[in-house]
Coordinates of C-alpha atoms in Angstrom, one line a residue:
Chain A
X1 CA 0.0 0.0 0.0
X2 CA 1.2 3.6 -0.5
X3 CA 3.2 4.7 2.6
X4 CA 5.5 7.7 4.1
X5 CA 8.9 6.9 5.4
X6 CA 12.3 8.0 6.0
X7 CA 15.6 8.0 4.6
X8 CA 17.5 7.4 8.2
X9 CA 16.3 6.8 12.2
X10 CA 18.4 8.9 13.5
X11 CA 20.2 12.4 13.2
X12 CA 23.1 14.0 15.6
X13 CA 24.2 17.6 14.7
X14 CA 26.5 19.9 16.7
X15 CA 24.5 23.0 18.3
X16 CA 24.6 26.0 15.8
X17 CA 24.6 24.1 12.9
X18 CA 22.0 23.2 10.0
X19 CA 20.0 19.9 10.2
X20 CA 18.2 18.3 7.4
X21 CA 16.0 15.3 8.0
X22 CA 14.6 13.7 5.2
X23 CA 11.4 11.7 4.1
X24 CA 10.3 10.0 0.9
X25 CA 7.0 9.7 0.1
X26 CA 5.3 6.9 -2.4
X27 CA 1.5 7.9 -3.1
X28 CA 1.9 10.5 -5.8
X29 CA -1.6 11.8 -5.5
X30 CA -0.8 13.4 -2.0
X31 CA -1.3 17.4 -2.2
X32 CA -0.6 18.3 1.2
X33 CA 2.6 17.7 3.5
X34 CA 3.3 18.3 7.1
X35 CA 6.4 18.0 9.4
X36 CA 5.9 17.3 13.1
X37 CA 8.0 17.5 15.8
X38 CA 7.4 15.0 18.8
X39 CA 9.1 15.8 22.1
X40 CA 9.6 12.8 24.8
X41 CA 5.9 12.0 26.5
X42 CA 4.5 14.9 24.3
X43 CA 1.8 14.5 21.5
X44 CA 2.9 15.9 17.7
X45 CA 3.9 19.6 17.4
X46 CA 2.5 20.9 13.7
X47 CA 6.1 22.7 12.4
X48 CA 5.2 23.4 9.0
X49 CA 3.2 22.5 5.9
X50 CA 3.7 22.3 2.4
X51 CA 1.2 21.8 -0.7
X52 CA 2.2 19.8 -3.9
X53 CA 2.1 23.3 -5.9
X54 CA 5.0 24.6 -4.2
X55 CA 8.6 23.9 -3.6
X56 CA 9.6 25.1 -1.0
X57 CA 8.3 26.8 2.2
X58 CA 10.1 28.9 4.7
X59 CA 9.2 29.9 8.4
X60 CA 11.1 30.4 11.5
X61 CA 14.4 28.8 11.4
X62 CA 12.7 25.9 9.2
X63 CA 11.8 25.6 5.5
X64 CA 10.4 22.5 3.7
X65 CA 11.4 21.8 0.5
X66 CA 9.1 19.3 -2.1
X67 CA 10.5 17.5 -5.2
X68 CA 7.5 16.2 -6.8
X69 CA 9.8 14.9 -9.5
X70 CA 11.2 12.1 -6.8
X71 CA 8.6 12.0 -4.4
X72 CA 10.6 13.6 -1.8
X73 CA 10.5 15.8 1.1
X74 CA 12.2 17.5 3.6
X75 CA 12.8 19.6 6.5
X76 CA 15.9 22.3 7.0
X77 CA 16.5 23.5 10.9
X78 CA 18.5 26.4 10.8
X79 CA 20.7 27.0 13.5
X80 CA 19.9 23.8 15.6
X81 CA 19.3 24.5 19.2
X82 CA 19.1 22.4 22.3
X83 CA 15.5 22.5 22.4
X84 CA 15.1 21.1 18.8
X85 CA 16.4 17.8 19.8
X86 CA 12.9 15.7 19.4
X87 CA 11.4 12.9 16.7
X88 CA 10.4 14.4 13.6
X89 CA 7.7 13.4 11.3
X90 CA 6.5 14.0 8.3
X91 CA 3.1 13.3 7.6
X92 CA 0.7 13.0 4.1
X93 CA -2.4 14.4 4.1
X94 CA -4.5 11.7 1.9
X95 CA -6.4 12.5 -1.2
X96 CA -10.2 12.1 -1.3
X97 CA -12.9 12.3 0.9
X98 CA -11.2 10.7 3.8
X99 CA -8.5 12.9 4.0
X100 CA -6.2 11.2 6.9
X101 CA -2.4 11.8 8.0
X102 CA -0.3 9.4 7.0
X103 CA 2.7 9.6 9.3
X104 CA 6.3 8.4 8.7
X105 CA 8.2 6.0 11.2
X106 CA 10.0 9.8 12.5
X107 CA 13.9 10.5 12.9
X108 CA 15.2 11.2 16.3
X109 CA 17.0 14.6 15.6
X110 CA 19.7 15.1 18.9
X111 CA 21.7 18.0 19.6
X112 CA 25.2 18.4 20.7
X113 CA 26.7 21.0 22.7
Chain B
X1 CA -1.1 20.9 21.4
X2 CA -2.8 24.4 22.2
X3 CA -6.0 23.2 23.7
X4 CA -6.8 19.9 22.7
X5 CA -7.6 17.9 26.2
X6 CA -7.1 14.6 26.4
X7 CA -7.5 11.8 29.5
X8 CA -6.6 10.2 31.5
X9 CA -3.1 11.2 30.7
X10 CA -1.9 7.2 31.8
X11 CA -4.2 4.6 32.4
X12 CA -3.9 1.1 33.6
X13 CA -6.2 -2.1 32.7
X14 CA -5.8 -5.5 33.5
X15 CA -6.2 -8.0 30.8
X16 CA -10.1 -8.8 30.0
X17 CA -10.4 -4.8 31.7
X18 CA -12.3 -1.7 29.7
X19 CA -10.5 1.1 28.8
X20 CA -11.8 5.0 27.7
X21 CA -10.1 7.5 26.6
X22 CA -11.3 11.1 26.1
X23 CA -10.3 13.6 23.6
X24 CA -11.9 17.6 23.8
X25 CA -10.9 19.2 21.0
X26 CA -10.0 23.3 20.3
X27 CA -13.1 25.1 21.0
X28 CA -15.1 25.1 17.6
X29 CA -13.3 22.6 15.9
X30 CA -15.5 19.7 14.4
X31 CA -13.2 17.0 13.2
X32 CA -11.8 14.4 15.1
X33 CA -9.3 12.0 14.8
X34 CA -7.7 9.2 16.6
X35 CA -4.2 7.9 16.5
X36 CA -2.5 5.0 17.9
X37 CA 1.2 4.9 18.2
X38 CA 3.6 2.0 19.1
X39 CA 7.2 2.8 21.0
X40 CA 9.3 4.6 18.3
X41 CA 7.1 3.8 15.7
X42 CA 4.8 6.7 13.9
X43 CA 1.3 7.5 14.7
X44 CA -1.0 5.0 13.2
X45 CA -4.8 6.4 11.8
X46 CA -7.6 4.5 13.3
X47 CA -10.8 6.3 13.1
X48 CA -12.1 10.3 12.3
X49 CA -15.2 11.6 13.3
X50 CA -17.1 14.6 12.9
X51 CA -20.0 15.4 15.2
X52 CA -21.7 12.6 16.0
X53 CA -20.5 10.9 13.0
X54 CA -18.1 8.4 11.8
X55 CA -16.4 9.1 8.4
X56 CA -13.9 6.7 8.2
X57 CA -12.9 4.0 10.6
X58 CA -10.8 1.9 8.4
X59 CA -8.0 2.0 10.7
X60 CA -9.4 0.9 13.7
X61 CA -9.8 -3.0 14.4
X62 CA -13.5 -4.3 14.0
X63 CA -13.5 -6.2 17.4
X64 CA -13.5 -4.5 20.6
X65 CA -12.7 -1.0 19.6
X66 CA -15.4 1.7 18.6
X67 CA -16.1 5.6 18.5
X68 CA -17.9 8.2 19.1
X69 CA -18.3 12.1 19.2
X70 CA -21.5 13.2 20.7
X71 CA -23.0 16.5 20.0
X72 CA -22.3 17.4 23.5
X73 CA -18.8 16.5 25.4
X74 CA -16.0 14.7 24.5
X75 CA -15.0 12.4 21.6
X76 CA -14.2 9.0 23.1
X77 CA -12.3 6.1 22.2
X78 CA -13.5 2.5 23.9
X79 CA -11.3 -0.2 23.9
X80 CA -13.3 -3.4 25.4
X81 CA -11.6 -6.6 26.7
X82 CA -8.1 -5.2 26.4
X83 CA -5.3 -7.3 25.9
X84 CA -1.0 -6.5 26.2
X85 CA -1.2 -5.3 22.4
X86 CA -3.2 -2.6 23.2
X87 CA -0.6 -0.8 25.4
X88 CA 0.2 1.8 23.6
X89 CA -0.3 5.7 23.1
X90 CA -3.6 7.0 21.9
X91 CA -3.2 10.5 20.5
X92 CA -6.6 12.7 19.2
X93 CA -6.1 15.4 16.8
X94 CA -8.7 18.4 16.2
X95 CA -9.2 20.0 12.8
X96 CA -11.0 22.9 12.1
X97 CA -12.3 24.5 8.7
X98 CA -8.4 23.9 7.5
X99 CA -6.4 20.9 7.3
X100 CA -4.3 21.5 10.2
X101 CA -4.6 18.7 12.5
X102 CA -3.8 19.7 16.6
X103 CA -2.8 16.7 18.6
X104 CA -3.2 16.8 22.0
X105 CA -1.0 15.4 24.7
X106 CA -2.0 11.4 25.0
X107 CA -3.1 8.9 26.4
X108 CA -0.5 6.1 27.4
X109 CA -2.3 2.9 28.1
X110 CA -0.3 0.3 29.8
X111 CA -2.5 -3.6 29.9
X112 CA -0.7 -5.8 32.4

């Protein structure tokens, strides 16, 4: 069946620096992306959306970029900080009337000082 | 998580035991959904409702498990005869006129 995953389990980047986790996505009729972030014991944390007419989306400190081309997605952290350390997920938002998240296995993003 | 409610925040059945789990969602949002996740595993889709309606509950198991979202109170999730593969985390999510889904906090259901 059509599924979101991705690419590694786990991420460890130096504080200060640029992460990028990355998900690949299979059902090619998904419009809409999002990225959580899940903190230990915490429910999901919306970061940032994306929908299939655009490439790229910037907020605060984060941007999402979309290649439609390969069916893949991902999330840029600028600046990492301590507090960014969390799972991260990206999720499809399913076509149709039923319109349900489909959510990736997550990479555990840790920070070093 | 900005005021979606959910509890108990743990809960604890014995085997054969019924478990509910409530979910209140943001203040005028309509949509409901419930998610199931497994230690370091994603959150699984198991049923959305939207006032006291199911839309799609092709994610949730036939036996034991059902539904609902009265017009009145919260949505609530009832697990009957629970058994040790149904310790998990049960997360809701409320959406509004957008797609945004808001989670709220969990429930973390242990079945000795």
């Amino acid at each position: 069946g059509e599924s979101v995953g991705l690419h590694l389990p786990t991420l460890s980047v130096q504080e200060g620096d640029n992460s990028i986790i990355n998900c690949a996505y299979s059902n090619s009729a998904s419009d809409y992306f999002i990225w959580y972030k899940q903190e230990s014991g915490k429910g999901p944390q919306f970061i940032i959306d994306i929908r299939s007419n655009m490439d790229k989306r910037q907020g605060q400190r984060v941007t999402v970029l979309l290649n439609k081309t390969v069916k893949h997605l991902s999330l840029q952290i600028a600046a990492t900080q301590p507090g960014d350390s969390a799972v991260y997920f990206c999720a499809e938002w399913g076509s149709g009337s039923a319109r349900q998240l489909t959510f990736g296995s997550g990479t555990q993003l840790t920070v070093l000082p | 998580n900005a005021g979606v409610m959910q509890n108990p925040r743990h809960l604890v059945r014995r085997r054969g035991q019924e478990a509910r789990l409530r979910c209140s969602p943001m203040k005028g949002h309509s949509h409901v959904y419930w998610y199931r996740q497994l230690p370091e595993e994603g959150l699984k889709f198991m049923v959305y409702l939207q006032k006291e309606n199911i839309i799609d509950e092709s994610g949730m198991p036939k036996e034991r498990f059902s539904a609902e979202f009265p017009k009145e109170g919260p949505s609530i999730l009832r697990i009957q005869q629970v058994v040790r593969g149904d310790s998990a985390a049960y997360f809701c999510a409320g959406r509004g006129t957008t797609d945004t889904q808001y989670f709220g906090p969990g429930t973390r259901l242990t079945v000795l």
